[in-house]
Amino acid sequence: MESETPRVSFITIVDFSEDARWLFLTESVSDLLGFEPRELIGRPALELVHPDEFSQVKQMHYDTIREDKAAALAYLRLKHKDPFKGYILCAVSRTVVHSVLVGSVSFATPGGKALQNISTAQEVEVVTPSAKNFELRRWGDPSPMMSSPSIPDLAPCPSTDMDTSDASSSRSRGKKSTIISFNPLPPRSPRSALILDRFSIHCTVLFCSNDILLSTTKVLGRSFFDFVTTRTEHSVRSWIDVIKSWGVNDRGQPSDGGFGFGKFVLLPAGRDSRGENEQDTPLPRRRTGDARINCRMPSSPRYALHSSPGTSSRSRPPSSMSSSTSDQEISVDAIFSGHSDGILLVLRPTSKV
């Protein structure tokens, strides 16, 4: 069964509701879980979680939002549409982006790719008990080993406030109560998410989650580098090239490849980064239909902010930041990650580069 499962990853967006409803999925979801995007849009993502893991994943969803997490990774089981395939062990990444959670879902398999994903994530949580081989402890983490029973008379080390808080934090992580209803959430983080065409040397913008940093009506269909200053463009191009090389699975197919972190300067007004007469030359694709983006959203007003590109709701910036900085430069922190359907880029404003 494992050898037959496609080693792909799809990009996804879910809302802040207790059910974590799907708002957006790229089409590789059909390769991994058997569902077409249209079958899942508007439905709770948690209904695909294994029953034994439901409470822990629901708590994790709430904690991710409450703690404003980014580049967090979890290993858990999701239901395949084909009942004979049961539940698939998946690596699920998530980052808070303003009013939604943006991330990816990929097939979890041990080896070098898993090491790369785990080593570059800011947090790793293994939910499925049988997936403990994916658990990684950084050297700065508290030791999981018990005190040696052969030396019983050692005096205890004096405790500090930091030790106490770490211990209580560890206990709270180890034993989590089931969330019945969500408490009030913190203020929304000023972040934006973009999906770039990984098969183009110009990294055409295929999707933009909001207008906080860049106007969606201005960036869609244009080279991402049109909105990067000339003095930081070379660095950004080199980072994206690295992310593209990471995001290839053991079969040579486009897939996930961990997280990359960088800092550069955005140019919201845009420029012509490739010349008016130069055409966008696509790179060779490794499989038919890659970089397919499905951005259909429910027509309910509840999802108006996240409707498909080109709608009037996207043309109105939800924050004064967009209008006040449209003719300026904005320094941003960035998280890059490669996936089967594109490059996911999460941005937030920061101090000057």
mmCIF file of C-alpha atoms in Angstrom:
data_model
loop_
_atom_site.group_PDB
_atom_site.id
_atom_site.type_symbol
_atom_site.label_atom_id
_atom_site.label_comp_id
_atom_site.label_asym_id
_atom_site.label_seq_id
_atom_site.Cartn_x
_atom_site.Cartn_y
_atom_site.Cartn_z
ATOM 1 C CA MET A 1 0.000 0.000 0.000
ATOM 2 C CA GLU A 2 2.743 2.439 0.975
ATOM 3 C CA SER A 3 4.630 1.864 -2.279
ATOM 4 C CA GLU A 4 1.467 2.733 -4.244
ATOM 5 C CA THR A 5 0.803 6.036 -2.464
ATOM 6 C CA PRO A 6 1.916 9.045 -4.544
ATOM 7 C CA ARG A 7 4.751 11.001 -2.904
ATOM 8 C CA VAL A 8 3.073 14.351 -3.488
ATOM 9 C CA SER A 9 2.081 17.360 -1.416
ATOM 10 C CA PHE A 10 -0.835 19.744 -1.808
ATOM 11 C CA ILE A 11 -1.268 23.283 -0.486
ATOM 12 C CA THR A 12 -4.282 24.036 1.642
ATOM 13 C CA ILE A 13 -6.042 26.795 3.579
ATOM 14 C CA VAL A 14 -8.459 26.215 6.461
ATOM 15 C CA ASP A 15 -10.409 28.721 8.539
ATOM 16 C CA PHE A 16 -10.249 29.505 12.251
ATOM 17 C CA SER A 17 -13.486 27.675 13.094
ATOM 18 C CA GLU A 18 -13.498 24.726 15.494
ATOM 19 C CA ASP A 19 -14.054 22.404 12.534
ATOM 20 C CA ALA A 20 -11.134 23.857 10.516
ATOM 21 C CA ARG A 21 -13.146 24.059 7.304
ATOM 22 C CA TRP A 22 -11.329 23.805 3.980
ATOM 23 C CA LEU A 23 -11.227 27.103 2.092
ATOM 24 C CA PHE A 24 -8.653 26.256 -0.569
ATOM 25 C CA LEU A 25 -6.876 23.150 -1.879
ATOM 26 C CA THR A 26 -4.565 22.590 -4.810
ATOM 27 C CA GLU A 27 -5.353 19.655 -7.039
ATOM 28 C CA SER A 28 -2.694 17.211 -5.843
ATOM 29 C CA VAL A 29 -5.136 16.424 -3.032
ATOM 30 C CA SER A 30 -6.769 14.058 -5.526
ATOM 31 C CA ASP A 31 -3.481 12.155 -5.943
ATOM 32 C CA LEU A 32 -2.844 11.832 -2.217
ATOM 33 C CA LEU A 33 -6.322 11.435 -0.669
ATOM 34 C CA GLY A 34 -8.535 10.681 -3.669
ATOM 35 C CA PHE A 35 -10.820 13.722 -3.259
ATOM 36 C CA GLU A 36 -11.309 16.450 -5.824
ATOM 37 C CA PRO A 37 -10.913 19.947 -4.339
ATOM 38 C CA ARG A 38 -14.569 20.743 -5.008
ATOM 39 C CA GLU A 39 -15.594 17.797 -2.814
ATOM 40 C CA LEU A 40 -13.820 19.216 0.232
ATOM 41 C CA ILE A 41 -14.230 23.001 -0.063
ATOM 42 C CA GLY A 42 -16.453 24.188 2.791
ATOM 43 C CA ARG A 43 -16.303 20.863 4.669
ATOM 44 C CA PRO A 44 -14.544 20.349 8.022
ATOM 45 C CA ALA A 45 -10.949 19.221 7.631
ATOM 46 C CA LEU A 46 -11.196 17.483 11.002
ATOM 47 C CA GLU A 47 -13.699 14.965 9.629
ATOM 48 C CA LEU A 48 -10.813 13.308 7.760
ATOM 49 C CA VAL A 49 -8.753 12.856 10.940
ATOM 50 C CA HIS A 50 -8.517 9.376 12.460
ATOM 51 C CA PRO A 51 -11.046 9.033 15.345
ATOM 52 C CA ASP A 52 -8.281 8.080 17.795
ATOM 53 C CA GLU A 53 -6.463 11.329 17.026
ATOM 54 C CA PHE A 54 -9.408 13.693 16.690
ATOM 55 C CA SER A 55 -9.242 15.351 20.127
ATOM 56 C CA GLN A 56 -5.498 15.922 19.986
ATOM 57 C CA VAL A 57 -5.637 17.358 16.456
ATOM 58 C CA LYS A 58 -8.523 19.648 17.384
ATOM 59 C CA GLN A 59 -6.531 20.931 20.353
ATOM 60 C CA MET A 60 -3.496 21.364 18.095
ATOM 61 C CA HIS A 61 -5.589 23.411 15.651
ATOM 62 C CA TYR A 62 -6.652 25.743 18.456
ATOM 63 C CA ASP A 63 -3.141 26.028 19.895
ATOM 64 C CA THR A 64 -1.706 26.872 16.480
ATOM 65 C CA ILE A 65 -4.059 29.836 16.150
ATOM 66 C CA ARG A 66 -3.788 30.976 19.769
ATOM 67 C CA GLU A 67 0.022 30.918 19.739
ATOM 68 C CA ASP A 68 0.283 32.457 16.241
ATOM 69 C CA LYS A 69 2.523 29.624 15.047
ATOM 70 C CA ALA A 70 4.463 29.416 11.797
ATOM 71 C CA ALA A 71 6.209 26.559 9.959
ATOM 72 C CA ALA A 72 4.790 24.015 12.413
ATOM 73 C CA LEU A 73 4.747 20.365 11.336
ATOM 74 C CA ALA A 74 2.630 17.444 12.566
ATOM 75 C CA TYR A 75 2.379 13.767 11.656
ATOM 76 C CA LEU A 76 -1.147 12.374 11.702
ATOM 77 C CA ARG A 77 -3.515 10.118 9.772
ATOM 78 C CA LEU A 78 -6.043 11.396 7.220
ATOM 79 C CA LYS A 79 -8.817 9.380 5.605
ATOM 80 C CA HIS A 80 -8.551 8.438 1.931
ATOM 81 C CA LYS A 81 -11.688 8.627 -0.198
ATOM 82 C CA ASP A 82 -11.247 4.964 -1.144
ATOM 83 C CA PRO A 83 -12.292 2.999 1.970
ATOM 84 C CA PHE A 84 -9.976 0.157 0.980
ATOM 85 C CA LYS A 85 -7.006 2.510 1.398
ATOM 86 C CA GLY A 86 -8.049 3.484 4.898
ATOM 87 C CA TYR A 87 -6.017 6.236 6.565
ATOM 88 C CA ILE A 88 -2.811 7.709 5.134
ATOM 89 C CA LEU A 89 0.010 8.856 7.400
ATOM 90 C CA CYS A 90 0.620 12.482 6.414
ATOM 91 C CA ALA A 91 2.953 15.336 7.265
ATOM 92 C CA VAL A 92 0.794 18.422 7.818
ATOM 93 C CA SER A 93 2.378 21.880 7.946
ATOM 94 C CA ARG A 94 0.589 25.006 9.123
ATOM 95 C CA THR A 95 1.221 28.731 9.504
ATOM 96 C CA VAL A 96 -1.146 31.409 10.775
ATOM 97 C CA VAL A 97 -1.729 33.960 7.994
ATOM 98 C CA HIS A 98 -3.979 36.775 9.181
ATOM 99 C CA SER A 99 -7.430 35.134 9.498
ATOM 100 C CA VAL A 100 -6.662 31.659 8.129
ATOM 101 C CA LEU A 101 -4.253 28.749 8.496
ATOM 102 C CA VAL A 102 -2.111 28.127 5.426
ATOM 103 C CA GLY A 103 -0.060 24.977 4.988
ATOM 104 C CA SER A 104 0.389 21.720 3.164
ATOM 105 C CA VAL A 105 -0.304 18.009 3.386
ATOM 106 C CA SER A 106 2.158 15.431 2.074
ATOM 107 C CA PHE A 107 2.706 11.708 2.234
ATOM 108 C CA ALA A 108 4.907 10.854 5.224
ATOM 109 C CA THR A 109 7.729 8.447 4.528
ATOM 110 C CA PRO A 110 10.938 7.934 6.532
ATOM 111 C CA GLY A 111 14.279 8.868 5.041
ATOM 112 C CA GLY A 112 16.181 11.911 3.906
ATOM 113 C CA LYS A 113 13.092 13.887 2.916
ATOM 114 C CA ALA A 114 11.559 13.456 6.367
ATOM 115 C CA LEU A 115 14.838 14.540 7.975
ATOM 116 C CA GLN A 116 14.843 17.665 5.838
ATOM 117 C CA ASN A 117 11.243 18.529 6.715
ATOM 118 C CA ILE A 118 11.691 17.926 10.432
ATOM 119 C CA SER A 119 15.022 19.740 10.666
ATOM 120 C CA THR A 120 13.689 22.930 9.071
ATOM 121 C CA ALA A 121 10.318 23.113 10.854
ATOM 122 C CA GLN A 122 9.983 25.385 13.857
ATOM 123 C CA GLU A 123 7.930 22.782 15.709
ATOM 124 C CA VAL A 124 7.279 19.075 15.192
ATOM 125 C CA GLU A 125 4.439 17.140 16.815
ATOM 126 C CA VAL A 126 3.904 13.424 16.245
ATOM 127 C CA VAL A 127 0.232 12.579 16.785
ATOM 128 C CA THR A 128 0.088 9.045 15.350
ATOM 129 C CA PRO A 129 1.664 6.606 17.860
ATOM 130 C CA SER A 130 3.139 4.406 15.125
ATOM 131 C CA ALA A 131 4.988 7.407 13.656
ATOM 132 C CA LYS A 132 7.385 7.913 16.562
ATOM 133 C CA ASN A 133 10.303 7.329 14.174
ATOM 134 C CA PHE A 134 9.551 10.809 12.816
ATOM 135 C CA GLU A 135 10.106 12.371 16.226
ATOM 136 C CA LEU A 136 13.212 14.531 16.397
ATOM 137 C CA ARG A 137 14.734 16.178 19.445
ATOM 138 C CA ARG A 138 16.987 19.159 18.974
ATOM 139 C CA TRP A 139 19.953 19.332 21.327
ATOM 140 C CA GLY A 140 18.522 22.368 23.069
ATOM 141 C CA ASP A 141 15.308 20.534 24.013
ATOM 142 C CA PRO A 142 14.870 19.208 27.567
ATOM 143 C CA SER A 143 16.299 15.704 27.948
ATOM 144 C CA PRO A 144 13.640 12.956 27.733
ATOM 145 C CA MET A 145 15.722 10.584 29.884
ATOM 146 C CA MET A 146 14.901 9.858 33.518
ATOM 147 C CA SER A 147 17.473 10.314 36.280
ATOM 148 C CA SER A 148 19.772 7.345 36.709
ATOM 149 C CA PRO A 149 18.371 4.888 39.344
ATOM 150 C CA SER A 150 21.905 3.831 40.277
ATOM 151 C CA ILE A 151 22.688 7.205 41.907
ATOM 152 C CA PRO A 152 19.778 7.763 44.307
ATOM 153 C CA ASP A 153 21.497 10.108 46.780
ATOM 154 C CA LEU A 154 22.269 13.022 44.459
ATOM 155 C CA ALA A 155 20.994 16.310 45.833
ATOM 156 C CA PRO A 156 18.388 17.920 43.609
ATOM 157 C CA CYS A 157 19.504 20.919 41.621
ATOM 158 C CA PRO A 158 17.992 24.201 42.793
ATOM 159 C CA SER A 159 14.992 25.062 40.683
ATOM 160 C CA THR A 160 14.595 28.355 38.862
ATOM 161 C CA ASP A 161 11.578 30.163 37.502
ATOM 162 C CA MET A 162 12.642 29.106 34.024
ATOM 163 C CA ASP A 163 12.904 25.452 35.047
ATOM 164 C CA THR A 164 9.460 25.587 36.636
ATOM 165 C CA SER A 165 7.853 27.168 33.623
ATOM 166 C CA ASP A 166 9.535 24.651 31.305
ATOM 167 C CA ALA A 167 8.297 21.771 33.424
ATOM 168 C CA SER A 168 4.752 23.066 33.584
ATOM 169 C CA SER A 169 4.871 23.754 29.850
ATOM 170 C CA SER A 170 6.027 20.193 29.184
ATOM 171 C CA ARG A 171 3.252 18.790 31.360
ATOM 172 C CA SER A 172 0.664 20.909 29.582
ATOM 173 C CA ARG A 173 1.916 19.676 26.216
ATOM 174 C CA GLY A 174 1.836 16.075 27.374
ATOM 175 C CA LYS A 175 -1.676 16.229 28.762
ATOM 176 C CA LYS A 176 -4.135 18.384 26.889
ATOM 177 C CA SER A 177 -7.790 18.771 27.638
ATOM 178 C CA THR A 178 -10.397 18.406 24.937
ATOM 179 C CA ILE A 179 -11.586 21.724 23.565
ATOM 180 C CA ILE A 180 -15.371 22.074 23.667
ATOM 181 C CA SER A 181 -15.479 25.623 22.373
ATOM 182 C CA PHE A 182 -12.756 28.060 21.362
ATOM 183 C CA ASN A 183 -11.886 30.881 23.725
ATOM 184 C CA PRO A 184 -11.366 34.365 22.226
ATOM 185 C CA LEU A 185 -8.425 34.359 19.836
ATOM 186 C CA PRO A 186 -5.556 36.879 19.745
ATOM 187 C CA PRO A 187 -5.385 39.766 17.232
ATOM 188 C CA ARG A 188 -4.799 38.664 13.667
ATOM 189 C CA SER A 189 -1.198 38.622 12.499
ATOM 190 C CA PRO A 190 -0.370 40.882 9.521
ATOM 191 C CA ARG A 191 0.795 38.143 7.177
ATOM 192 C CA SER A 192 0.130 37.264 3.538
ATOM 193 C CA ALA A 193 0.539 34.004 1.629
ATOM 194 C CA LEU A 194 1.413 33.638 -2.044
ATOM 195 C CA ILE A 195 1.567 30.588 -4.289
ATOM 196 C CA LEU A 196 4.168 30.839 -7.038
ATOM 197 C CA ASP A 197 4.543 28.770 -10.200
ATOM 198 C CA ARG A 198 7.558 26.568 -9.448
ATOM 199 C CA PHE A 199 7.904 25.559 -13.104
ATOM 200 C CA SER A 200 8.588 29.090 -14.362
ATOM 201 C CA ILE A 201 11.890 30.924 -14.064
ATOM 202 C CA HIS A 202 9.859 34.053 -13.296
ATOM 203 C CA CYS A 203 7.755 32.419 -10.540
ATOM 204 C CA THR A 204 4.395 33.755 -11.697
ATOM 205 C CA VAL A 205 2.008 34.554 -8.836
ATOM 206 C CA LEU A 206 -0.875 32.062 -8.951
ATOM 207 C CA PHE A 207 -2.628 32.958 -5.696
ATOM 208 C CA CYS A 208 -2.550 35.712 -3.064
ATOM 209 C CA SER A 209 -4.416 35.267 0.224
ATOM 210 C CA ASN A 210 -5.114 38.937 1.023
ATOM 211 C CA ASP A 211 -4.234 42.565 0.245
ATOM 212 C CA ILE A 212 -2.269 43.327 3.405
ATOM 213 C CA LEU A 213 1.157 43.605 1.743
ATOM 214 C CA LEU A 214 0.432 43.324 -1.987
ATOM 215 C CA SER A 215 -2.691 44.023 -4.011
ATOM 216 C CA THR A 216 -4.078 40.737 -5.321
ATOM 217 C CA THR A 217 -5.448 42.373 -8.447
ATOM 218 C CA LYS A 218 -1.985 43.741 -9.197
ATOM 219 C CA VAL A 219 0.159 40.658 -8.507
ATOM 220 C CA LEU A 220 -1.881 37.789 -9.964
ATOM 221 C CA GLY A 221 -0.402 36.537 -13.224
ATOM 222 C CA ARG A 222 2.769 38.610 -12.888
ATOM 223 C CA SER A 223 6.308 37.585 -12.047
ATOM 224 C CA PHE A 224 6.862 37.589 -8.295
ATOM 225 C CA PHE A 225 10.190 39.328 -8.881
ATOM 226 C CA ASP A 226 8.293 42.368 -10.203
ATOM 227 C CA PHE A 227 7.530 43.031 -6.535
ATOM 228 C CA VAL A 228 11.045 42.473 -5.170
ATOM 229 C CA THR A 229 13.526 45.345 -5.110
ATOM 230 C CA THR A 230 16.488 45.068 -7.465
ATOM 231 C CA ARG A 231 18.987 45.071 -4.591
ATOM 232 C CA THR A 232 17.446 41.977 -2.988
ATOM 233 C CA GLU A 233 16.270 40.170 -6.146
ATOM 234 C CA HIS A 234 19.449 38.114 -6.595
ATOM 235 C CA SER A 235 19.221 36.699 -3.068
ATOM 236 C CA VAL A 236 15.525 35.858 -3.400
ATOM 237 C CA ARG A 237 16.099 34.087 -6.729
ATOM 238 C CA SER A 238 18.879 31.990 -5.213
ATOM 239 C CA TRP A 239 16.678 31.047 -2.240
ATOM 240 C CA ILE A 240 13.816 29.986 -4.502
ATOM 241 C CA ASP A 241 16.207 27.894 -6.612
ATOM 242 C CA VAL A 242 17.266 26.074 -3.441
ATOM 243 C CA ILE A 243 13.636 25.507 -2.409
ATOM 244 C CA LYS A 244 12.872 24.078 -5.861
ATOM 245 C CA SER A 245 15.782 21.636 -5.543
ATOM 246 C CA TRP A 246 14.664 20.599 -2.047
ATOM 247 C CA GLY A 247 11.090 19.996 -3.168
ATOM 248 C CA VAL A 248 11.753 16.826 -5.152
ATOM 249 C CA ASN A 249 10.880 13.380 -3.809
ATOM 250 C CA ASP A 250 12.794 10.102 -4.073
ATOM 251 C CA ARG A 251 11.080 9.405 -7.416
ATOM 252 C CA GLY A 252 12.247 12.681 -8.948
ATOM 253 C CA GLN A 253 8.759 14.229 -8.754
ATOM 254 C CA PRO A 254 7.897 17.710 -7.434
ATOM 255 C CA SER A 255 6.917 17.402 -3.791
ATOM 256 C CA ASP A 256 7.619 18.953 -0.388
ATOM 257 C CA GLY A 257 11.089 19.771 0.885
ATOM 258 C CA GLY A 258 11.076 21.581 4.207
ATOM 259 C CA PHE A 259 11.144 25.279 5.028
ATOM 260 C CA GLY A 260 13.509 28.086 4.068
ATOM 261 C CA PHE A 261 13.661 31.408 5.913
ATOM 262 C CA GLY A 262 14.772 34.738 4.499
ATOM 263 C CA LYS A 263 14.444 38.509 4.682
ATOM 264 C CA PHE A 264 14.136 40.880 1.728
ATOM 265 C CA VAL A 265 12.401 44.039 0.512
ATOM 266 C CA LEU A 266 9.018 44.124 -1.247
ATOM 267 C CA LEU A 267 8.064 46.726 -3.820
ATOM 268 C CA PRO A 268 4.238 46.942 -3.652
ATOM 269 C CA ALA A 269 4.008 49.271 -6.651
ATOM 270 C CA GLY A 270 5.769 46.682 -8.819
ATOM 271 C CA ARG A 271 8.257 47.016 -11.671
ATOM 272 C CA ASP A 272 9.233 45.182 -14.862
ATOM 273 C CA SER A 273 11.787 42.617 -13.705
ATOM 274 C CA ARG A 274 12.199 40.862 -17.061
ATOM 275 C CA GLY A 275 11.722 43.490 -19.777
ATOM 276 C CA GLU A 276 8.590 44.174 -21.802
ATOM 277 C CA ASN A 277 9.601 41.961 -24.731
ATOM 278 C CA GLU A 278 10.786 38.940 -22.763
ATOM 279 C CA GLN A 279 8.419 35.994 -22.598
ATOM 280 C CA ASP A 280 7.883 33.747 -19.617
ATOM 281 C CA THR A 281 9.727 30.544 -20.548
ATOM 282 C CA PRO A 282 8.377 27.604 -18.526
ATOM 283 C CA LEU A 283 10.736 25.024 -17.105
ATOM 284 C CA PRO A 284 10.251 21.335 -18.005
ATOM 285 C CA ARG A 285 7.497 19.741 -15.967
ATOM 286 C CA ARG A 286 8.000 16.369 -14.374
ATOM 287 C CA ARG A 287 4.398 15.283 -14.445
ATOM 288 C CA THR A 288 1.334 16.289 -16.413
ATOM 289 C CA GLY A 289 -0.926 18.828 -14.787
ATOM 290 C CA ASP A 290 1.507 20.144 -12.182
ATOM 291 C CA ALA A 291 1.068 23.592 -10.689
ATOM 292 C CA ARG A 292 -2.687 23.323 -11.047
ATOM 293 C CA ILE A 293 -4.354 25.739 -8.677
ATOM 294 C CA ASN A 294 -7.941 25.385 -7.545
ATOM 295 C CA CYS A 295 -9.157 28.450 -5.710
ATOM 296 C CA ARG A 296 -12.895 27.922 -5.737
ATOM 297 C CA MET A 297 -14.495 29.055 -2.510
ATOM 298 C CA PRO A 298 -18.022 28.744 -1.115
ATOM 299 C CA SER A 299 -20.245 31.625 -2.156
ATOM 300 C CA SER A 300 -21.303 32.260 1.436
ATOM 301 C CA PRO A 301 -20.536 35.784 2.746
ATOM 302 C CA ARG A 302 -18.569 34.089 5.499
ATOM 303 C CA TYR A 303 -15.889 33.311 2.925
ATOM 304 C CA ALA A 304 -16.103 36.543 0.951
ATOM 305 C CA LEU A 305 -12.621 37.662 1.966
ATOM 306 C CA HIS A 306 -11.126 34.441 0.613
ATOM 307 C CA SER A 307 -13.090 34.196 -2.622
ATOM 308 C CA SER A 308 -11.409 33.424 -5.915
ATOM 309 C CA PRO A 309 -9.007 35.932 -7.512
ATOM 310 C CA GLY A 310 -10.583 38.866 -9.285
ATOM 311 C CA THR A 311 -13.601 39.322 -7.040
ATOM 312 C CA SER A 312 -14.431 42.719 -5.634
ATOM 313 C CA SER A 313 -13.771 41.572 -2.075
ATOM 314 C CA ARG A 314 -10.111 41.069 -2.953
ATOM 315 C CA SER A 315 -9.752 44.498 -4.510
ATOM 316 C CA ARG A 316 -10.432 46.238 -1.197
ATOM 317 C CA PRO A 317 -7.485 46.057 1.198
ATOM 318 C CA PRO A 318 -8.548 44.855 4.679
ATOM 319 C CA SER A 319 -5.765 46.891 6.259
ATOM 320 C CA SER A 320 -4.550 50.449 5.914
ATOM 321 C CA MET A 321 -1.066 49.006 5.455
ATOM 322 C CA SER A 322 -1.740 48.176 1.821
ATOM 323 C CA SER A 323 -2.927 51.633 0.764
ATOM 324 C CA SER A 324 -0.428 53.582 2.842
ATOM 325 C CA THR A 325 2.617 51.667 1.611
ATOM 326 C CA SER A 326 1.637 51.007 -1.998
ATOM 327 C CA ASP A 327 4.297 53.418 -3.265
ATOM 328 C CA GLN A 328 6.962 52.468 -0.720
ATOM 329 C CA GLU A 329 9.273 49.572 0.045
ATOM 330 C CA ILE A 330 8.370 47.054 2.747
ATOM 331 C CA SER A 331 10.946 44.889 4.505
ATOM 332 C CA VAL A 332 9.538 41.405 5.088
ATOM 333 C CA ASP A 333 10.414 38.130 6.756
ATOM 334 C CA ALA A 334 9.641 35.182 4.504
ATOM 335 C CA ILE A 335 9.023 31.446 4.843
ATOM 336 C CA PHE A 336 9.511 29.482 1.605
ATOM 337 C CA SER A 337 8.363 25.899 1.022
ATOM 338 C CA GLY A 338 8.138 23.844 -2.162
ATOM 339 C CA HIS A 339 5.207 21.573 -3.013
ATOM 340 C CA SER A 340 3.865 19.563 -5.919
ATOM 341 C CA ASP A 341 1.576 22.370 -7.088
ATOM 342 C CA GLY A 342 3.783 25.389 -6.450
ATOM 343 C CA ILE A 343 5.949 27.312 -4.019
ATOM 344 C CA LEU A 344 4.218 28.534 -0.883
ATOM 345 C CA LEU A 345 5.534 31.873 0.356
ATOM 346 C CA VAL A 346 4.405 33.444 3.654
ATOM 347 C CA LEU A 347 5.342 37.076 4.311
ATOM 348 C CA ARG A 348 5.178 39.392 7.303
ATOM 349 C CA PRO A 349 6.442 42.987 7.707
ATOM 350 C CA THR A 350 9.630 43.407 9.703
ATOM 351 C CA SER A 351 12.386 45.889 10.474
ATOM 352 C CA LYS A 352 14.418 47.291 7.583
ATOM 353 C CA VAL A 353 16.862 44.986 5.784
#
